[in-house]
Amino acid sequence: MPTIITASELRSVLGVSSALYNDAYLNQIIDTAETVVLPMLAQYKSFVQKTSLTDNVATFTTLGTHEFTEN
């Protein structure tokens, strides 16, 4: 069962009718997308243990390894 968006909400966003895509088909698409995309979104999180700001330079210390980059 989809958890982020419902079939009717997706239909509204896409601007398609139920004649083109029924709820069961849209639910399959949503479930597949959630299974693939959600793990990628949570993959690069890391808890911040400590922060500091010195001479306008912010430093973050995390509890584990991370994939953060400087911008």
PDB file of N, CA and C in Angstrom:
ATOM      1  N   MET A   1       0.846  -1.184   0.000  1.00  0.00           N
ATOM      2  CA  MET A   1       0.000   0.000   0.000  1.00  0.00           C
ATOM      3  C   MET A   1       0.890   1.246   0.000  1.00  0.00           C
ATOM      4  N   PRO A   2       0.661   2.171  -0.907  1.00  0.00           N
ATOM      5  CA  PRO A   2       1.473   3.392  -0.952  1.00  0.00           C
ATOM      6  C   PRO A   2       1.385   4.190   0.340  1.00  0.00           C
ATOM      7  N   THR A   3       2.483   4.839   0.699  1.00  0.00           N
ATOM      8  CA  THR A   3       2.495   5.590   1.947  1.00  0.00           C
ATOM      9  C   THR A   3       2.724   7.086   1.746  1.00  0.00           C
ATOM     10  N   ILE A   4       3.319   7.493   0.640  1.00  0.00           N
ATOM     11  CA  ILE A   4       3.645   8.906   0.444  1.00  0.00           C
ATOM     12  C   ILE A   4       2.560   9.645  -0.316  1.00  0.00           C
ATOM     13  N   ILE A   5       1.997   9.017  -1.331  1.00  0.00           N
ATOM     14  CA  ILE A   5       0.980   9.641  -2.168  1.00  0.00           C
ATOM     15  C   ILE A   5      -0.058   8.583  -2.521  1.00  0.00           C
ATOM     16  N   THR A   6      -1.299   8.997  -2.628  1.00  0.00           N
ATOM     17  CA  THR A   6      -2.355   8.055  -3.001  1.00  0.00           C
ATOM     18  C   THR A   6      -2.517   8.044  -4.516  1.00  0.00           C
ATOM     19  N   ALA A   7      -3.212   7.045  -5.009  1.00  0.00           N
ATOM     20  CA  ALA A   7      -3.445   6.935  -6.451  1.00  0.00           C
ATOM     21  C   ALA A   7      -4.217   8.151  -6.960  1.00  0.00           C
ATOM     22  N   SER A   8      -5.211   8.600  -6.222  1.00  0.00           N
ATOM     23  CA  SER A   8      -5.991   9.757  -6.681  1.00  0.00           C
ATOM     24  C   SER A   8      -5.152  11.032  -6.675  1.00  0.00           C
ATOM     25  N   GLU A   9      -4.265  11.186  -5.690  1.00  0.00           N
ATOM     26  CA  GLU A   9      -3.373  12.354  -5.665  1.00  0.00           C
ATOM     27  C   GLU A   9      -2.402  12.311  -6.844  1.00  0.00           C
ATOM     28  N   LEU A  10      -1.844  11.137  -7.124  1.00  0.00           N
ATOM     29  CA  LEU A  10      -0.928  11.002  -8.254  1.00  0.00           C
ATOM     30  C   LEU A  10      -1.655  11.270  -9.563  1.00  0.00           C
ATOM     31  N   ARG A  11      -2.868  10.767  -9.688  1.00  0.00           N
ATOM     32  CA  ARG A  11      -3.657  11.008 -10.890  1.00  0.00           C
ATOM     33  C   ARG A  11      -3.865  12.509 -11.080  1.00  0.00           C
ATOM     34  N   SER A  12      -4.130  13.220 -10.012  1.00  0.00           N
ATOM     35  CA  SER A  12      -4.333  14.667 -10.078  1.00  0.00           C
ATOM     36  C   SER A  12      -3.043  15.379 -10.483  1.00  0.00           C
ATOM     37  N   VAL A  13      -1.920  14.963  -9.900  1.00  0.00           N
ATOM     38  CA  VAL A  13      -0.627  15.567 -10.233  1.00  0.00           C
ATOM     39  C   VAL A  13      -0.282  15.334 -11.700  1.00  0.00           C
ATOM     40  N   LEU A  14      -0.515  14.117 -12.168  1.00  0.00           N
ATOM     41  CA  LEU A  14      -0.187  13.776 -13.551  1.00  0.00           C
ATOM     42  C   LEU A  14      -1.221  14.311 -14.541  1.00  0.00           C
ATOM     43  N   GLY A  15      -2.408  14.588 -14.052  1.00  0.00           N
ATOM     44  CA  GLY A  15      -3.472  15.069 -14.923  1.00  0.00           C
ATOM     45  C   GLY A  15      -4.023  13.992 -15.836  1.00  0.00           C
ATOM     46  N   VAL A  16      -4.132  12.772 -15.316  1.00  0.00           N
ATOM     47  CA  VAL A  16      -4.664  11.663 -16.114  1.00  0.00           C
ATOM     48  C   VAL A  16      -5.964  11.164 -15.495  1.00  0.00           C
ATOM     49  N   SER A  17      -6.800  10.568 -16.316  1.00  0.00           N
ATOM     50  CA  SER A  17      -8.087  10.070 -15.840  1.00  0.00           C
ATOM     51  C   SER A  17      -7.966   8.616 -15.384  1.00  0.00           C
ATOM     52  N   SER A  18      -8.981   8.169 -14.671  1.00  0.00           N
ATOM     53  CA  SER A  18      -8.989   6.775 -14.227  1.00  0.00           C
ATOM     54  C   SER A  18      -9.200   5.829 -15.405  1.00  0.00           C
ATOM     55  N   ALA A  19      -9.691   6.359 -16.531  1.00  0.00           N
ATOM     56  CA  ALA A  19      -9.836   5.529 -17.732  1.00  0.00           C
ATOM     57  C   ALA A  19      -8.468   5.142 -18.287  1.00  0.00           C
ATOM     58  N   LEU A  20      -7.483   6.013 -18.100  1.00  0.00           N
ATOM     59  CA  LEU A  20      -6.134   5.729 -18.591  1.00  0.00           C
ATOM     60  C   LEU A  20      -5.371   4.826 -17.620  1.00  0.00           C
ATOM     61  N   TYR A  21      -5.383   5.169 -16.328  1.00  0.00           N
ATOM     62  CA  TYR A  21      -4.683   4.381 -15.304  1.00  0.00           C
ATOM     63  C   TYR A  21      -5.635   4.150 -14.138  1.00  0.00           C
ATOM     64  N   ASN A  22      -5.949   2.907 -13.838  1.00  0.00           N
ATOM     65  CA  ASN A  22      -6.821   2.629 -12.699  1.00  0.00           C
ATOM     66  C   ASN A  22      -6.013   2.677 -11.396  1.00  0.00           C
ATOM     67  N   ASP A  23      -6.705   2.678 -10.255  1.00  0.00           N
ATOM     68  CA  ASP A  23      -6.049   2.788  -8.949  1.00  0.00           C
ATOM     69  C   ASP A  23      -5.053   1.653  -8.702  1.00  0.00           C
ATOM     70  N   ALA A  24      -5.416   0.454  -9.080  1.00  0.00           N
ATOM     71  CA  ALA A  24      -4.522  -0.690  -8.842  1.00  0.00           C
ATOM     72  C   ALA A  24      -3.203  -0.506  -9.578  1.00  0.00           C
ATOM     73  N   TYR A  25      -3.261  -0.053 -10.810  1.00  0.00           N
ATOM     74  CA  TYR A  25      -2.037   0.155 -11.601  1.00  0.00           C
ATOM     75  C   TYR A  25      -1.183   1.276 -11.005  1.00  0.00           C
ATOM     76  N   LEU A  26      -1.830   2.388 -10.641  1.00  0.00           N
ATOM     77  CA  LEU A  26      -1.083   3.492 -10.033  1.00  0.00           C
ATOM     78  C   LEU A  26      -0.484   3.085  -8.699  1.00  0.00           C
ATOM     79  N   ASN A  27      -1.200   2.286  -7.903  1.00  0.00           N
ATOM     80  CA  ASN A  27      -0.660   1.809  -6.625  1.00  0.00           C
ATOM     81  C   ASN A  27       0.586   0.955  -6.838  1.00  0.00           C
ATOM     82  N   GLN A  28       0.595   0.143  -7.883  1.00  0.00           N
ATOM     83  CA  GLN A  28       1.790  -0.652  -8.210  1.00  0.00           C
ATOM     84  C   GLN A  28       2.963   0.252  -8.551  1.00  0.00           C
ATOM     85  N   ILE A  29       2.714   1.289  -9.324  1.00  0.00           N
ATOM     86  CA  ILE A  29       3.768   2.239  -9.693  1.00  0.00           C
ATOM     87  C   ILE A  29       4.304   2.944  -8.452  1.00  0.00           C
ATOM     88  N   ILE A  30       3.396   3.408  -7.592  1.00  0.00           N
ATOM     89  CA  ILE A  30       3.802   4.113  -6.375  1.00  0.00           C
ATOM     90  C   ILE A  30       4.597   3.185  -5.463  1.00  0.00           C
ATOM     91  N   ASP A  31       4.129   1.969  -5.255  1.00  0.00           N
ATOM     92  CA  ASP A  31       4.844   1.008  -4.406  1.00  0.00           C
ATOM     93  C   ASP A  31       6.248   0.741  -4.933  1.00  0.00           C
ATOM     94  N   THR A  32       6.365   0.553  -6.233  1.00  0.00           N
ATOM     95  CA  THR A  32       7.678   0.304  -6.839  1.00  0.00           C
ATOM     96  C   THR A  32       8.594   1.507  -6.649  1.00  0.00           C
ATOM     97  N   ALA A  33       8.077   2.694  -6.896  1.00  0.00           N
ATOM     98  CA  ALA A  33       8.882   3.908  -6.736  1.00  0.00           C
ATOM     99  C   ALA A  33       9.339   4.080  -5.290  1.00  0.00           C
ATOM    100  N   GLU A  34       8.437   3.834  -4.340  1.00  0.00           N
ATOM    101  CA  GLU A  34       8.807   3.960  -2.932  1.00  0.00           C
ATOM    102  C   GLU A  34       9.861   2.935  -2.537  1.00  0.00           C
ATOM    103  N   THR A  35       9.761   1.742  -3.063  1.00  0.00           N
ATOM    104  CA  THR A  35      10.735   0.690  -2.749  1.00  0.00           C
ATOM    105  C   THR A  35      12.123   1.045  -3.277  1.00  0.00           C
ATOM    106  N   VAL A  36      12.177   1.690  -4.423  1.00  0.00           N
ATOM    107  CA  VAL A  36      13.454   2.026  -5.049  1.00  0.00           C
ATOM    108  C   VAL A  36      14.008   3.350  -4.530  1.00  0.00           C
ATOM    109  N   VAL A  37      13.173   4.376  -4.446  1.00  0.00           N
ATOM    110  CA  VAL A  37      13.643   5.728  -4.150  1.00  0.00           C
ATOM    111  C   VAL A  37      13.880   5.980  -2.657  1.00  0.00           C
ATOM    112  N   LEU A  38      12.974   5.548  -1.802  1.00  0.00           N
ATOM    113  CA  LEU A  38      13.104   5.868  -0.374  1.00  0.00           C
ATOM    114  C   LEU A  38      14.419   5.413   0.252  1.00  0.00           C
ATOM    115  N   PRO A  39      14.913   4.206  -0.038  1.00  0.00           N
ATOM    116  CA  PRO A  39      16.206   3.829   0.532  1.00  0.00           C
ATOM    117  C   PRO A  39      17.353   4.742   0.079  1.00  0.00           C
ATOM    118  N   MET A  40      17.256   5.273  -1.117  1.00  0.00           N
ATOM    119  CA  MET A  40      18.296   6.190  -1.604  1.00  0.00           C
ATOM    120  C   MET A  40      18.259   7.508  -0.852  1.00  0.00           C
ATOM    121  N   LEU A  41      17.086   7.963  -0.479  1.00  0.00           N
ATOM    122  CA  LEU A  41      16.963   9.225   0.230  1.00  0.00           C
ATOM    123  C   LEU A  41      17.527   9.141   1.642  1.00  0.00           C
ATOM    124  N   ALA A  42      17.398   8.004   2.287  1.00  0.00           N
ATOM    125  CA  ALA A  42      17.876   7.840   3.659  1.00  0.00           C
ATOM    126  C   ALA A  42      19.313   7.333   3.723  1.00  0.00           C
ATOM    127  N   GLN A  43      19.898   7.031   2.587  1.00  0.00           N
ATOM    128  CA  GLN A  43      21.225   6.422   2.545  1.00  0.00           C
ATOM    129  C   GLN A  43      22.315   7.341   3.095  1.00  0.00           C
ATOM    130  N   TYR A  44      22.201   8.627   2.862  1.00  0.00           N
ATOM    131  CA  TYR A  44      23.280   9.536   3.216  1.00  0.00           C
ATOM    132  C   TYR A  44      22.961  10.379   4.442  1.00  0.00           C
ATOM    133  N   LYS A  45      22.336   9.781   5.442  1.00  0.00           N
ATOM    134  CA  LYS A  45      22.089  10.526   6.662  1.00  0.00           C
ATOM    135  C   LYS A  45      23.103  10.099   7.721  1.00  0.00           C
ATOM    136  N   SER A  46      23.460  11.022   8.569  1.00  0.00           N
ATOM    137  CA  SER A  46      24.373  10.738   9.660  1.00  0.00           C
ATOM    138  C   SER A  46      24.061  11.719  10.786  1.00  0.00           C
ATOM    139  N   PHE A  47      24.001  11.220  11.998  1.00  0.00           N
ATOM    140  CA  PHE A  47      23.673  12.072  13.123  1.00  0.00           C
ATOM    141  C   PHE A  47      24.839  12.988  13.463  1.00  0.00           C
ATOM    142  N   VAL A  48      24.539  14.263  13.698  1.00  0.00           N
ATOM    143  CA  VAL A  48      25.553  15.255  14.048  1.00  0.00           C
ATOM    144  C   VAL A  48      25.758  15.207  15.562  1.00  0.00           C
ATOM    145  N   GLN A  49      27.017  15.009  15.955  1.00  0.00           N
ATOM    146  CA  GLN A  49      27.353  14.913  17.376  1.00  0.00           C
ATOM    147  C   GLN A  49      27.723  16.275  17.944  1.00  0.00           C
ATOM    148  N   LYS A  50      28.454  17.074  17.138  1.00  0.00           N
ATOM    149  CA  LYS A  50      28.967  18.343  17.657  1.00  0.00           C
ATOM    150  C   LYS A  50      29.083  19.331  16.504  1.00  0.00           C
ATOM    151  N   THR A  51      28.870  20.613  16.782  1.00  0.00           N
ATOM    152  CA  THR A  51      29.049  21.670  15.788  1.00  0.00           C
ATOM    153  C   THR A  51      29.867  22.796  16.396  1.00  0.00           C
ATOM    154  N   SER A  52      30.561  23.531  15.529  1.00  0.00           N
ATOM    155  CA  SER A  52      31.273  24.719  15.993  1.00  0.00           C
ATOM    156  C   SER A  52      31.380  25.708  14.837  1.00  0.00           C
ATOM    157  N   LEU A  53      31.515  26.982  15.181  1.00  0.00           N
ATOM    158  CA  LEU A  53      31.678  28.038  14.196  1.00  0.00           C
ATOM    159  C   LEU A  53      32.848  28.905  14.629  1.00  0.00           C
ATOM    160  N   THR A  54      33.925  28.905  13.834  1.00  0.00           N
ATOM    161  CA  THR A  54      35.118  29.674  14.142  1.00  0.00           C
ATOM    162  C   THR A  54      35.539  30.436  12.900  1.00  0.00           C
ATOM    163  N   ASP A  55      35.678  31.750  13.010  1.00  0.00           N
ATOM    164  CA  ASP A  55      36.057  32.600  11.876  1.00  0.00           C
ATOM    165  C   ASP A  55      35.175  32.334  10.654  1.00  0.00           C
ATOM    166  N   ASN A  56      33.878  32.215  10.887  1.00  0.00           N
ATOM    167  CA  ASN A  56      32.885  31.996   9.835  1.00  0.00           C
ATOM    168  C   ASN A  56      33.051  30.653   9.119  1.00  0.00           C
ATOM    169  N   VAL A  57      33.683  29.685   9.776  1.00  0.00           N
ATOM    170  CA  VAL A  57      33.826  28.333   9.240  1.00  0.00           C
ATOM    171  C   VAL A  57      33.065  27.388  10.162  1.00  0.00           C
ATOM    172  N   ALA A  58      32.075  26.714   9.611  1.00  0.00           N
ATOM    173  CA  ALA A  58      31.284  25.773  10.388  1.00  0.00           C
ATOM    174  C   ALA A  58      31.920  24.395  10.325  1.00  0.00           C
ATOM    175  N   THR A  59      31.993  23.727  11.477  1.00  0.00           N
ATOM    176  CA  THR A  59      32.530  22.374  11.557  1.00  0.00           C
ATOM    177  C   THR A  59      31.473  21.481  12.189  1.00  0.00           C
ATOM    178  N   PHE A  60      31.195  20.356  11.538  1.00  0.00           N
ATOM    179  CA  PHE A  60      30.231  19.385  12.037  1.00  0.00           C
ATOM    180  C   PHE A  60      30.959  18.084  12.294  1.00  0.00           C
ATOM    181  N   THR A  61      30.771  17.517  13.463  1.00  0.00           N
ATOM    182  CA  THR A  61      31.320  16.206  13.792  1.00  0.00           C
ATOM    183  C   THR A  61      30.162  15.222  13.825  1.00  0.00           C
ATOM    184  N   THR A  62      30.267  14.159  13.026  1.00  0.00           N
ATOM    185  CA  THR A  62      29.187  13.178  12.954  1.00  0.00           C
ATOM    186  C   THR A  62      29.536  11.937  13.761  1.00  0.00           C
ATOM    187  N   LEU A  63      28.512  11.148  14.068  1.00  0.00           N
ATOM    188  CA  LEU A  63      28.704   9.936  14.860  1.00  0.00           C
ATOM    189  C   LEU A  63      29.272   8.784  14.038  1.00  0.00           C
ATOM    190  N   GLY A  64      29.245   8.897  12.732  1.00  0.00           N
ATOM    191  CA  GLY A  64      29.755   7.826  11.879  1.00  0.00           C
ATOM    192  C   GLY A  64      30.265   8.388  10.568  1.00  0.00           C
ATOM    193  N   THR A  65      30.676   7.502   9.700  1.00  0.00           N
ATOM    194  CA  THR A  65      31.121   7.939   8.382  1.00  0.00           C
ATOM    195  C   THR A  65      29.927   8.484   7.611  1.00  0.00           C
ATOM    196  N   HIS A  66      30.186   9.376   6.682  1.00  0.00           N
ATOM    197  CA  HIS A  66      29.113  10.006   5.928  1.00  0.00           C
ATOM    198  C   HIS A  66      29.597  10.293   4.506  1.00  0.00           C
ATOM    199  N   GLU A  67      28.675  10.727   3.676  1.00  0.00           N
ATOM    200  CA  GLU A  67      28.988  11.086   2.296  1.00  0.00           C
ATOM    201  C   GLU A  67      28.756  12.577   2.063  1.00  0.00           C
ATOM    202  N   PHE A  68      28.856  13.408   3.105  1.00  0.00           N
ATOM    203  CA  PHE A  68      28.665  14.834   2.949  1.00  0.00           C
ATOM    204  C   PHE A  68      29.833  15.432   2.186  1.00  0.00           C
ATOM    205  N   THR A  69      29.560  16.498   1.419  1.00  0.00           N
ATOM    206  CA  THR A  69      30.617  17.197   0.685  1.00  0.00           C
ATOM    207  C   THR A  69      30.526  18.673   0.965  1.00  0.00           C
ATOM    208  N   GLU A  70      31.621  19.377   0.748  1.00  0.00           N
ATOM    209  CA  GLU A  70      31.650  20.820   0.930  1.00  0.00           C
ATOM    210  C   GLU A  70      31.064  21.503  -0.292  1.00  0.00           C
ATOM    211  N   ASN A  71      30.387  22.598  -0.057  1.00  0.00           N
ATOM    212  CA  ASN A  71      29.858  23.409  -1.181  1.00  0.00           C
ATOM    213  C   ASN A  71      30.410  24.786  -1.090  1.00  0.00           C
TER     214      ASN A  71
END
